[in-house]
Short mmCIF file of C-alpha atoms in Angstrom, two decimals:
data_model
loop_
_atom_site.label_atom_id
_atom_site.label_comp_id
_atom_site.label_asym_id
_atom_site.label_seq_id
_atom_site.Cartn_x
_atom_site.Cartn_y
_atom_site.Cartn_z
CA MET A 28 59.32 80.77 110.59
CA PRO A 29 63.16 80.58 110.67
CA THR A 30 64.74 81.41 114.00
CA SER A 31 66.54 84.69 114.58
CA ILE A 32 70.31 84.34 114.58
CA VAL A 33 70.99 88.00 115.29
CA GLU A 34 68.79 90.13 117.52
CA VAL A 35 69.55 93.81 117.93
CA ARG A 36 67.47 95.84 120.35
CA ASN A 37 67.53 99.64 120.75
CA LEU A 38 71.14 99.80 119.68
CA THR A 39 72.55 103.26 120.31
CA LYS A 40 76.00 104.72 119.93
CA ARG A 41 76.86 108.23 120.94
CA PHE A 42 80.27 109.83 120.51
CA GLY A 43 80.03 112.81 122.83
CA GLU A 44 77.17 114.96 121.52
CA PHE A 45 76.98 113.12 118.20
CA THR A 46 74.61 110.17 117.92
CA ALA A 47 75.87 107.79 115.24
CA VAL A 48 73.28 105.05 115.82
CA ASP A 49 70.00 105.88 117.48
CA GLY A 50 67.82 103.14 118.95
CA VAL A 51 68.12 100.69 116.06
CA SER A 52 66.37 97.32 116.39
CA PHE A 53 66.35 94.49 113.90
CA GLU A 54 66.91 90.80 113.56
CA ILE A 55 68.50 88.53 111.02
CA ARG A 56 66.94 85.13 110.54
CA GLN A 57 68.64 81.87 109.74
CA GLY A 58 69.75 81.92 106.10
CA GLU A 59 68.53 85.46 105.52
CA ILE A 60 70.41 88.26 103.77
CA LEU A 61 69.56 91.58 105.36
CA GLY A 62 70.58 94.65 103.41
CA LEU A 63 71.67 97.75 105.29
CA LEU A 64 71.19 100.81 103.16
CA GLY A 65 71.81 104.47 103.78
CA PRO A 66 73.88 107.46 102.74
CA ASN A 67 77.40 108.03 104.00
CA GLY A 68 77.39 108.75 107.73
CA ALA A 69 74.01 107.06 108.25
CA GLY A 70 75.48 104.68 110.82
CA LYS A 71 75.88 101.50 108.76
CA THR A 72 79.56 100.94 109.47
CA THR A 73 79.22 101.86 113.16
CA THR A 74 76.37 99.34 113.43
CA ILE A 75 78.51 96.61 111.83
CA GLN A 76 81.48 97.50 114.05
CA MET A 77 79.27 97.16 117.13
CA LEU A 78 78.06 93.78 115.86
CA LEU A 79 81.70 92.74 115.47
CA GLY A 80 82.50 93.78 119.03
CA LEU A 81 84.90 96.51 117.90
CA ILE A 82 82.82 99.35 119.35
CA THR A 83 80.95 99.18 122.64
CA PRO A 84 77.33 100.35 122.31
CA THR A 85 76.18 103.23 124.50
CA ALA A 86 72.83 101.49 124.99
CA GLY A 87 70.87 98.53 123.72
CA SER A 88 71.73 94.90 123.28
CA ILE A 89 73.18 92.58 120.66
CA ARG A 90 72.38 88.90 120.86
CA MET A 91 73.62 86.25 118.46
CA PHE A 92 72.77 82.53 118.61
CA GLY A 93 70.79 83.40 121.76
CA LEU A 94 73.89 84.76 123.52
CA ASP A 95 74.69 88.31 124.58
CA LEU A 96 77.71 89.71 122.74
CA ALA A 97 78.77 91.71 125.81
CA THR A 98 79.20 88.55 127.88
CA HIS A 99 79.92 85.86 125.25
CA ARG A 100 82.32 87.68 122.96
CA GLU A 101 84.69 84.78 122.29
CA THR A 102 81.97 82.22 121.50
CA ILE A 103 80.08 84.59 119.22
CA LEU A 104 83.08 86.01 117.35
CA GLY A 105 84.24 82.47 116.60
CA GLN A 106 81.03 81.92 114.62
CA ILE A 107 80.89 85.12 112.63
CA ASN A 108 83.18 86.88 110.19
CA PHE A 109 83.27 89.95 108.03
CA SER A 110 84.64 91.46 104.88
CA SER A 111 84.98 95.12 104.13
CA THR A 112 86.59 97.31 101.53
CA TYR A 113 87.94 99.35 104.44
CA ILE A 114 90.22 96.68 105.81
CA SER A 115 93.28 95.02 104.48
CA MET A 116 95.44 91.98 105.17
CA PRO A 117 99.14 92.00 106.10
CA TYR A 118 100.94 93.09 102.91
CA SER A 119 104.18 91.16 103.39
CA LEU A 120 102.50 87.78 103.66
CA THR A 121 101.39 85.71 100.69
CA VAL A 122 97.71 85.05 100.14
CA GLU A 123 98.14 81.51 101.40
CA GLU A 124 100.06 82.59 104.51
CA ASN A 125 97.37 85.13 105.34
CA LEU A 126 94.67 82.51 105.02
CA TRP A 127 96.69 80.09 107.15
CA VAL A 128 96.97 82.67 109.95
CA VAL A 129 93.23 83.37 109.86
CA ALA A 130 92.43 79.65 109.89
CA LYS A 131 94.71 79.11 112.88
CA LEU A 132 93.25 82.12 114.67
CA TYR A 133 89.77 80.60 114.39
CA GLY A 134 91.01 77.17 115.41
CA LEU A 135 90.27 75.32 112.14
CA THR A 136 91.64 71.83 111.72
CA ASN A 137 92.92 70.44 108.40
CA ILE A 138 93.85 73.94 107.33
CA PRO A 139 95.30 73.06 103.87
CA ARG A 140 91.98 71.50 102.82
CA HIS A 141 90.02 74.58 103.95
CA ILE A 142 92.43 76.87 102.09
CA ASP A 143 92.27 74.77 98.91
CA GLU A 144 88.48 74.87 98.98
CA VAL A 145 88.16 78.60 99.44
CA VAL A 146 90.88 79.33 96.88
CA LYS A 147 89.01 77.22 94.36
CA LYS A 148 85.63 78.74 95.18
CA LEU A 149 86.91 82.28 94.71
CA GLU A 150 89.11 81.44 91.71
CA MET A 151 92.27 82.54 93.47
CA GLU A 152 94.58 79.76 92.22
CA GLU A 153 96.70 82.04 90.06
CA PHE A 154 97.60 84.36 92.91
CA ARG A 155 97.52 82.11 95.98
CA SER A 156 101.33 82.25 96.28
CA LYS A 157 101.56 85.95 95.52
CA VAL A 158 102.61 88.44 98.20
CA THR A 159 99.53 90.42 99.24
CA ARG A 160 101.27 93.72 98.48
CA LYS A 161 101.25 92.81 94.79
CA LEU A 162 97.53 92.06 94.52
CA SER A 163 95.20 94.21 92.46
CA SER A 164 92.30 95.80 94.36
CA GLY A 165 89.96 93.18 92.96
CA GLN A 166 92.24 90.35 94.10
CA MET A 167 92.53 92.05 97.50
CA THR A 168 88.75 92.13 97.82
CA ARG A 169 88.61 88.44 96.96
CA LEU A 170 91.21 87.75 99.63
CA THR A 171 89.20 89.55 102.32
CA LEU A 172 86.13 87.65 101.18
CA ALA A 173 88.11 84.42 101.28
CA LYS A 174 89.22 85.08 104.85
CA ALA A 175 85.57 85.74 105.77
CA ILE A 176 84.28 82.51 104.21
CA LEU A 177 87.26 80.36 105.19
CA THR A 178 86.25 80.14 108.85
CA GLU A 179 82.81 78.71 107.95
CA PRO A 180 80.88 81.40 109.85
CA LYS A 181 77.18 81.22 110.60
CA VAL A 182 76.79 84.96 110.09
CA LEU A 183 78.70 87.11 107.66
CA PHE A 184 78.91 90.90 107.81
CA LEU A 185 79.75 92.32 104.42
CA ASP A 186 80.51 96.01 104.10
CA GLU A 187 80.51 96.84 100.37
CA PRO A 188 82.08 93.48 99.46
CA THR A 189 82.02 94.04 95.68
CA ALA A 190 83.01 97.72 95.67
CA SER A 191 86.29 97.31 93.79
CA LEU A 192 85.52 94.25 91.70
CA ASP A 193 85.00 94.26 87.95
CA PRO A 194 81.46 93.29 86.83
CA ASP A 195 82.50 89.73 86.00
CA ILE A 196 84.13 89.01 89.38
CA ALA A 197 81.40 90.98 91.20
CA HIS A 198 78.77 88.80 89.52
CA LYS A 199 80.69 85.64 90.42
CA THR A 200 81.12 86.85 94.00
CA ARG A 201 77.41 87.51 94.40
CA HIS A 202 76.70 84.10 92.92
CA LEU A 203 79.17 82.54 95.35
CA LEU A 204 77.67 84.33 98.35
CA LYS A 205 74.19 83.15 97.37
CA GLU A 206 75.56 79.65 96.90
CA VAL A 207 77.24 79.71 100.33
CA ARG A 208 74.03 81.00 101.86
CA ARG A 209 72.06 78.21 100.19
CA SER A 210 74.45 75.38 101.03
CA ALA A 211 75.46 76.42 104.54
CA GLY A 212 72.34 78.28 105.61
CA LEU A 213 74.51 81.32 106.21
CA SER A 214 72.94 84.58 107.39
CA MET A 215 74.34 87.87 106.13
CA LEU A 216 74.21 91.56 106.79
CA TYR A 217 75.06 93.29 103.55
CA THR A 218 75.84 96.90 102.72
CA SER A 219 76.41 98.32 99.28
CA HIS A 220 75.88 101.55 97.39
CA ASN A 221 74.91 99.55 94.33
CA MET A 222 71.10 99.52 94.43
CA ARG A 223 70.71 96.75 91.87
CA GLU A 224 73.02 94.60 93.92
CA MET A 225 71.06 95.34 97.09
CA GLU A 226 67.84 94.41 95.33
CA GLU A 227 69.37 91.21 93.96
CA MET A 228 71.02 90.11 97.20
CA SER A 229 68.75 91.19 100.03
CA ASP A 230 65.71 89.36 101.32
CA ARG A 231 64.87 92.43 103.38
CA ILE A 232 66.34 95.90 103.51
CA ILE A 233 66.73 98.31 106.41
CA PHE A 234 67.16 101.93 105.47
CA LEU A 235 69.22 104.01 107.88
CA GLN A 236 69.31 107.78 107.92
CA ARG A 237 71.14 109.79 110.60
CA GLY A 238 71.48 106.70 112.74
CA LYS A 239 67.78 105.79 112.70
CA ILE A 240 65.79 103.23 110.76
CA VAL A 241 63.54 105.20 108.43
CA THR A 242 62.00 102.27 106.61
CA GLN A 243 62.37 98.53 106.23
CA GLY A 244 60.91 95.63 104.28
CA THR A 245 61.56 93.87 101.00
CA ALA A 246 62.86 96.01 98.13
CA GLN A 247 59.42 95.82 96.51
CA GLU A 248 57.64 96.86 99.71
CA ILE A 249 59.95 99.83 100.18
CA MET A 250 59.60 100.96 96.57
CA ALA A 251 55.81 100.68 96.81
CA ARG A 252 55.80 102.61 100.10
CA PHE A 253 57.68 105.50 98.52
CA GLY A 254 55.83 105.31 95.21
CA GLN A 255 59.00 104.62 93.23
CA SER A 256 59.85 101.92 90.73
CA ASP A 257 63.55 102.00 91.47
CA LEU A 258 65.40 101.52 94.75
CA GLU A 259 67.87 104.21 93.74
CA ASP A 260 65.06 106.77 93.57
CA VAL A 261 63.96 105.74 97.06
CA PHE A 262 67.55 106.19 98.22
CA LEU A 263 67.76 109.68 96.70
CA LYS A 264 64.42 110.66 98.16
CA ILE A 265 65.37 109.58 101.68
CA ALA A 266 68.95 110.83 101.50
CA ARG A 267 67.83 114.31 100.38
CA GLU A 268 65.14 114.70 103.01
CA LYS A 269 66.06 117.28 105.62
CA MET B 10 93.72 81.66 126.69
CA LYS B 11 93.84 79.54 123.54
CA LEU B 12 97.27 78.46 122.35
CA HIS B 13 96.26 78.21 118.68
CA ARG B 14 95.39 81.91 118.59
CA ILE B 15 98.72 82.85 120.14
CA VAL B 16 100.53 80.57 117.67
CA ALA B 17 98.60 82.15 114.78
CA LEU B 18 99.76 85.62 115.75
CA ILE B 19 103.35 84.55 116.34
CA THR B 20 103.46 82.81 112.95
CA ARG B 21 101.98 85.87 111.25
CA HIS B 22 104.91 87.95 112.55
CA LEU B 23 107.55 85.33 111.84
CA TYR B 24 106.33 85.20 108.21
CA LEU B 25 107.15 88.91 108.02
CA TYR B 26 110.82 88.31 108.77
CA ARG B 27 111.18 85.73 106.01
CA ARG B 28 111.17 88.24 103.20
CA SER B 29 111.80 91.59 104.82
CA LEU B 30 115.30 93.00 104.75
CA PRO B 31 114.52 96.02 106.99
CA ARG B 32 113.12 93.69 109.65
CA MET B 33 116.18 91.48 109.47
CA MET B 34 118.32 94.59 109.81
CA GLU B 35 116.55 95.30 113.07
CA ILE B 36 117.97 92.04 114.36
CA PHE B 37 121.43 92.02 112.80
CA TYR B 38 122.48 95.41 111.53
CA TRP B 39 121.60 97.90 114.31
CA PRO B 40 122.70 95.77 117.27
CA PHE B 41 125.93 94.99 115.44
CA LEU B 42 126.62 98.66 114.71
CA ASP B 43 125.83 99.55 118.33
CA LEU B 44 128.38 97.02 119.45
CA VAL B 45 131.04 98.24 117.02
CA VAL B 46 130.74 101.87 118.19
CA TRP B 47 130.68 101.00 121.88
CA GLY B 48 133.47 98.49 121.35
CA PHE B 49 135.76 101.23 120.05
CA ILE B 50 134.77 103.55 122.89
CA THR B 51 135.63 100.74 125.29
CA ILE B 52 139.02 100.17 123.65
CA TYR B 53 139.73 103.87 124.05
CA LEU B 54 138.65 103.84 127.70
CA MET B 55 140.87 100.82 128.37
CA ARG B 56 143.81 103.23 128.26
CA PHE B 57 142.49 104.53 131.56
CA GLN B 58 142.07 101.04 132.98
CA GLY B 59 143.94 102.10 136.10
CA GLN B 60 141.41 104.78 136.95
CA LEU B 61 138.39 102.82 135.71
CA PRO B 62 138.82 99.17 136.64
CA GLY B 63 136.69 96.66 134.74
CA VAL B 64 135.70 99.19 132.12
CA VAL B 65 135.50 96.63 129.29
CA THR B 66 133.30 94.20 131.13
CA PHE B 67 131.08 97.01 132.39
CA PHE B 68 130.52 98.73 129.08
CA LEU B 69 130.09 95.84 126.70
CA GLY B 70 128.15 93.79 129.21
CA ALA B 71 125.89 96.74 129.96
CA LEU B 72 125.38 97.44 126.26
CA ILE B 73 124.32 93.87 125.53
CA LEU B 74 122.02 93.75 128.54
CA TRP B 75 120.48 97.14 127.70
CA ASP B 76 119.71 95.78 124.26
CA VAL B 77 117.86 92.91 125.90
CA LEU B 78 115.51 95.40 127.55
CA PHE B 79 115.23 97.53 124.41
CA ARG B 80 114.41 94.59 122.11
CA ALA B 81 111.96 93.13 124.61
CA GLN B 82 110.09 96.44 124.56
CA GLN B 83 110.28 96.67 120.77
CA GLY B 84 109.04 93.12 120.38
CA ILE B 85 105.72 94.20 121.87
CA THR B 86 105.34 97.71 120.50
CA ILE B 87 106.55 97.07 116.96
CA SER B 88 104.29 94.01 116.69
CA PHE B 89 101.33 96.26 117.50
CA LEU B 90 102.53 98.87 115.01
CA GLU B 91 102.86 96.18 112.34
CA GLU B 92 99.14 95.49 112.77
CA ILE B 93 98.35 99.20 112.43
CA TRP B 94 100.53 99.57 109.33
CA ALA B 95 98.89 96.51 107.76
CA ARG B 96 95.39 97.79 108.71
CA ASN B 97 94.92 94.42 110.34
CA LEU B 98 93.69 95.39 113.82
CA MET B 99 90.03 95.02 112.84
CA ASN B 100 90.68 91.52 111.50
CA LEU B 101 92.32 90.56 114.76
CA PHE B 102 89.96 92.09 117.27
CA ALA B 103 86.82 91.09 115.37
CA SER B 104 88.07 87.52 115.74
CA PRO B 105 87.87 85.55 119.01
CA LEU B 106 91.39 86.76 119.86
CA LYS B 107 91.49 88.20 123.38
CA PRO B 108 93.64 91.21 124.32
CA SER B 109 95.50 88.95 126.77
CA GLU B 110 96.29 86.50 123.94
CA PHE B 111 97.51 89.38 121.82
CA LEU B 112 99.86 90.43 124.63
CA ALA B 113 101.02 86.86 125.18
CA ALA B 114 101.89 86.52 121.48
CA THR B 115 103.80 89.81 121.42
CA MET B 116 105.68 88.79 124.57
CA ALA B 117 106.69 85.54 122.92
CA LEU B 118 107.80 87.48 119.85
CA SER B 119 109.87 89.77 122.02
CA VAL B 120 111.65 86.73 123.48
CA PHE B 121 112.37 85.59 119.92
CA LYS B 122 113.76 89.03 119.08
CA VAL B 123 115.84 89.23 122.27
CA THR B 124 117.29 85.78 121.61
CA ALA B 125 118.24 86.59 118.02
CA VAL B 126 119.74 89.98 118.86
CA SER B 127 121.60 88.63 121.89
CA ILE B 128 123.19 85.84 119.86
CA VAL B 129 124.40 88.40 117.30
CA MET B 130 125.81 90.70 119.98
CA VAL B 131 127.38 88.04 122.17
CA VAL B 132 129.11 86.41 119.20
CA ALA B 133 130.26 89.76 117.76
CA ALA B 134 131.60 90.88 121.15
CA LEU B 135 133.52 87.63 121.46
CA VAL B 136 134.91 87.73 117.92
CA PHE B 137 135.80 91.42 117.69
CA TYR B 138 136.64 92.36 121.28
CA SER B 139 137.36 88.99 122.89
CA TYR B 140 134.66 89.84 125.37
CA ASN B 141 132.79 86.98 126.96
CA LEU B 142 129.45 88.03 128.42
CA PHE B 143 129.22 84.75 130.28
CA LEU B 144 131.88 86.06 132.65
CA ILE B 145 128.88 87.27 134.62
CA GLY B 146 128.14 83.60 135.21
CA LEU B 147 124.81 82.10 136.20
CA TRP B 148 123.65 85.48 137.49
CA LEU B 149 123.15 86.34 133.85
CA ILE B 150 119.96 84.25 133.74
CA PRO B 151 117.96 86.18 136.38
CA PHE B 152 119.40 89.46 135.08
CA VAL B 153 118.24 88.76 131.54
CA LEU B 154 114.82 87.51 132.67
CA ASN B 155 114.30 90.66 134.72
CA LEU B 156 115.35 92.90 131.84
CA ILE B 157 112.94 91.09 129.50
CA VAL B 158 110.08 91.66 131.93
CA ALA B 159 111.11 95.31 132.36
CA GLY B 160 111.10 95.63 128.55
CA TRP B 161 107.64 94.05 128.39
CA THR B 162 106.33 96.54 130.95
CA ILE B 163 107.58 99.51 128.94
CA GLY B 164 106.32 97.82 125.76
CA VAL B 165 102.80 97.35 127.13
CA LEU B 166 102.79 100.94 128.40
CA THR B 167 103.89 102.28 125.00
CA THR B 168 101.41 100.09 123.11
CA SER B 169 98.57 101.32 125.31
CA LEU B 170 99.53 104.91 124.60
CA ILE B 171 99.67 104.30 120.83
CA MET B 172 96.31 102.53 120.94
CA ARG B 173 94.81 105.44 122.91
CA PHE B 174 96.38 108.37 121.03
CA GLY B 175 96.66 106.85 117.58
CA GLN B 176 99.41 106.45 115.04
CA GLU B 177 100.83 109.92 115.70
CA ALA B 178 102.08 108.51 119.00
CA GLU B 179 104.08 105.81 117.19
CA VAL B 180 107.32 107.74 117.77
CA LEU B 181 107.01 106.50 121.37
CA ALA B 182 107.84 103.01 120.11
CA TRP B 183 111.45 104.12 119.67
CA GLY B 184 111.65 106.95 122.20
CA MET B 185 109.86 105.76 125.31
CA VAL B 186 112.50 103.30 126.43
CA PHE B 187 115.18 106.02 126.44
CA LEU B 188 113.15 107.92 129.03
CA PHE B 189 114.08 105.07 131.36
CA GLN B 190 117.73 104.81 130.33
CA PRO B 191 119.16 107.58 132.57
CA ILE B 192 117.48 106.07 135.62
CA SER B 193 118.44 102.53 134.63
CA CYS B 194 122.08 103.41 135.34
CA VAL B 195 123.23 101.22 132.48
CA PHE B 196 126.74 102.60 132.05
CA TYR B 197 127.35 104.27 135.40
CA PRO B 198 126.66 103.46 139.03
CA ILE B 199 123.54 104.81 140.67
CA GLU B 200 125.57 106.99 143.05
CA VAL B 201 126.43 109.22 140.07
CA LEU B 202 122.84 110.47 140.00
CA PRO B 203 121.67 113.41 142.12
CA ARG B 204 120.18 112.19 145.38
CA TRP B 205 116.55 112.89 144.40
CA LEU B 206 116.99 111.00 141.14
CA GLN B 207 118.58 108.09 142.95
CA ALA B 208 115.28 107.63 144.78
CA VAL B 209 113.49 107.48 141.43
CA ALA B 210 116.09 105.07 140.01
CA TRP B 211 115.69 102.67 142.93
CA ALA B 212 112.05 102.30 141.89
CA ASN B 213 113.21 101.15 138.46
CA PRO B 214 113.83 97.37 138.23
CA ALA B 215 116.42 97.83 135.47
CA ALA B 216 118.58 99.95 137.79
CA HIS B 217 118.68 97.06 140.26
CA VAL B 218 119.75 94.70 137.48
CA PHE B 219 122.61 96.93 136.36
CA GLU B 220 123.70 97.62 139.93
CA GLY B 221 123.60 93.88 140.53
CA MET B 222 125.68 93.27 137.42
CA ARG B 223 128.34 95.68 138.68
CA LEU B 224 128.38 93.94 142.04
CA VAL B 225 129.00 90.59 140.35
CA LEU B 226 131.71 91.95 138.07
CA ASN B 227 133.47 93.66 140.97
CA GLN B 228 133.04 90.47 142.99
CA ALA B 229 131.95 92.79 145.76
CA ALA B 230 128.88 90.94 146.98
CA LEU B 231 126.06 88.67 145.89
CA PRO B 232 123.34 90.70 144.15
CA LEU B 233 120.50 88.92 145.93
CA MET B 234 118.86 92.05 147.31
CA HIS B 235 118.98 93.75 143.91
CA LEU B 236 117.49 90.70 142.24
CA ALA B 237 114.73 90.51 144.83
CA TRP B 238 113.88 94.19 144.30
CA ALA B 239 114.05 93.89 140.50
CA THR B 240 111.79 90.84 140.48
CA GLY B 241 109.26 92.32 142.92
CA LEU B 242 109.07 95.66 141.12
CA ASN B 243 108.87 93.96 137.72
CA LEU B 244 105.96 91.75 138.74
CA LEU B 245 104.13 94.71 140.27
CA TYR B 246 104.65 96.99 137.25
CA LEU B 247 103.84 94.30 134.71
CA ALA B 248 100.57 93.47 136.49
CA LEU B 249 99.69 97.17 136.61
CA MET B 250 100.54 97.72 132.95
CA VAL B 251 98.61 94.68 131.75
CA GLY B 252 95.63 95.94 133.76
CA TRP B 253 96.06 99.38 132.22
CA PHE B 254 96.26 97.87 128.72
CA HIS B 255 92.90 96.13 129.25
CA HIS B 256 91.42 99.35 130.61
CA THR B 257 92.73 101.32 127.61
CA PHE B 258 91.38 98.64 125.26
CA SER B 259 87.89 99.10 126.79
CA ILE B 260 88.13 102.88 126.51
CA CYS B 261 89.18 102.57 122.87
CA LYS B 262 86.20 100.33 122.13
CA GLU B 263 83.93 102.74 123.98
CA ARG B 264 85.17 105.75 122.00
CA GLY B 265 85.48 103.93 118.67
CA LEU B 266 89.25 104.47 118.64
CA LEU B 267 90.17 100.87 117.95
CA VAL B 268 88.77 101.04 114.41
CA ARG B 269 90.41 104.41 113.76
CA VAL B 270 93.81 103.81 115.32
CA GLY B 271 95.55 103.52 111.93
CA GLU B 272 94.01 106.64 110.44
#
């Protein structure tokens, strides 16, 4: 049984009276892709932001690589990275300059080699010298993915990583992520509103609704549990439950 | 603190200046215009040299030194705003970067800004008004250092407020420092202020620097006491503000404000 890289226990976040995440517990094993599914406002992004140390939990614990995030922030954050459609990169810098800054921030050595590799992997050669402001949304998504992979993390948090990519690049990106997972034993937490993608990418899925885990398991287990043949139907059923 | 993370952040901001005309204007255009306007005012006031001895050295010297404080403050606050505008705060604070490293980088950037602006102003003052700032002599060094630290303190205070209250508070980046200008006694001696405000001004390190500068220019006395007060107050305030920045950072993480600060 692969060891757990991420262990989340009774994670809770309250903003005043509103509970965004309510006693969530899960783990991510070495090399596993865990899908986080749920309607808007279910608590997915808040959960990821707590895992990234950007929001302090109200209760519960987050451990990664056997260390507590609250007390080993620097060590843990140096070994993880993230990509999200909701973030950007400095617009006035070129793609290459942005990647250089990220590499330096994470203390990489031989930075040009790392940049060349990631640029090649994500087919970014044609726009590596372009100012970020001039990138298309698809190119921008590839850049945020590149910055996430560049630092050779052990865990990757991906919040809708293919949301603005065309089917061809989205397919290549998924292929790349699976390849990175296979070659580097990378663990991932993955969110998407594309059910086929979730099914394709995730080893296990956690379904969040109003901050709580309502079901979890493989896509097949979840579909069987809800008597549906499609993950999207499960999503609709759960999302529409009062 | 890790030097490579500080260097990364400094480089990220220096890249910005390479291809940004508005940012270059911040260094060359505005300080230069400031100097031109105040230079003409000084020339006009020179007609009353008899009544106002040393008016040229006071005004232009004070203007250049005030800009040191102003740019030191801006170096910190604008660097933070740049991260908000670029929606880059999450990238930074989800990395191993510590808040103290972030502050260290912005302080280094403010020194870069102060140096660039000061060179422009000192050279322009010399060329256009035959004014040599170095008339102040070696005292200039502790004066400038104290003004940089005073600028940092106001910069850290302003940055904390923007982080806490969001982008709508960004106007403070340009306005906050002017709250301190009347009690910094940049262009007039402290005795001009009402007595109650004099007490407030004496608690302001910048006021001690400008009073000290006037002492040197009048060759009245050595400004040792003013320098001691300025240094002591600066160190106290900077320590308090850095502590407050860390406290605000924790509150922002607690309330989820850090991820929403640019919204």
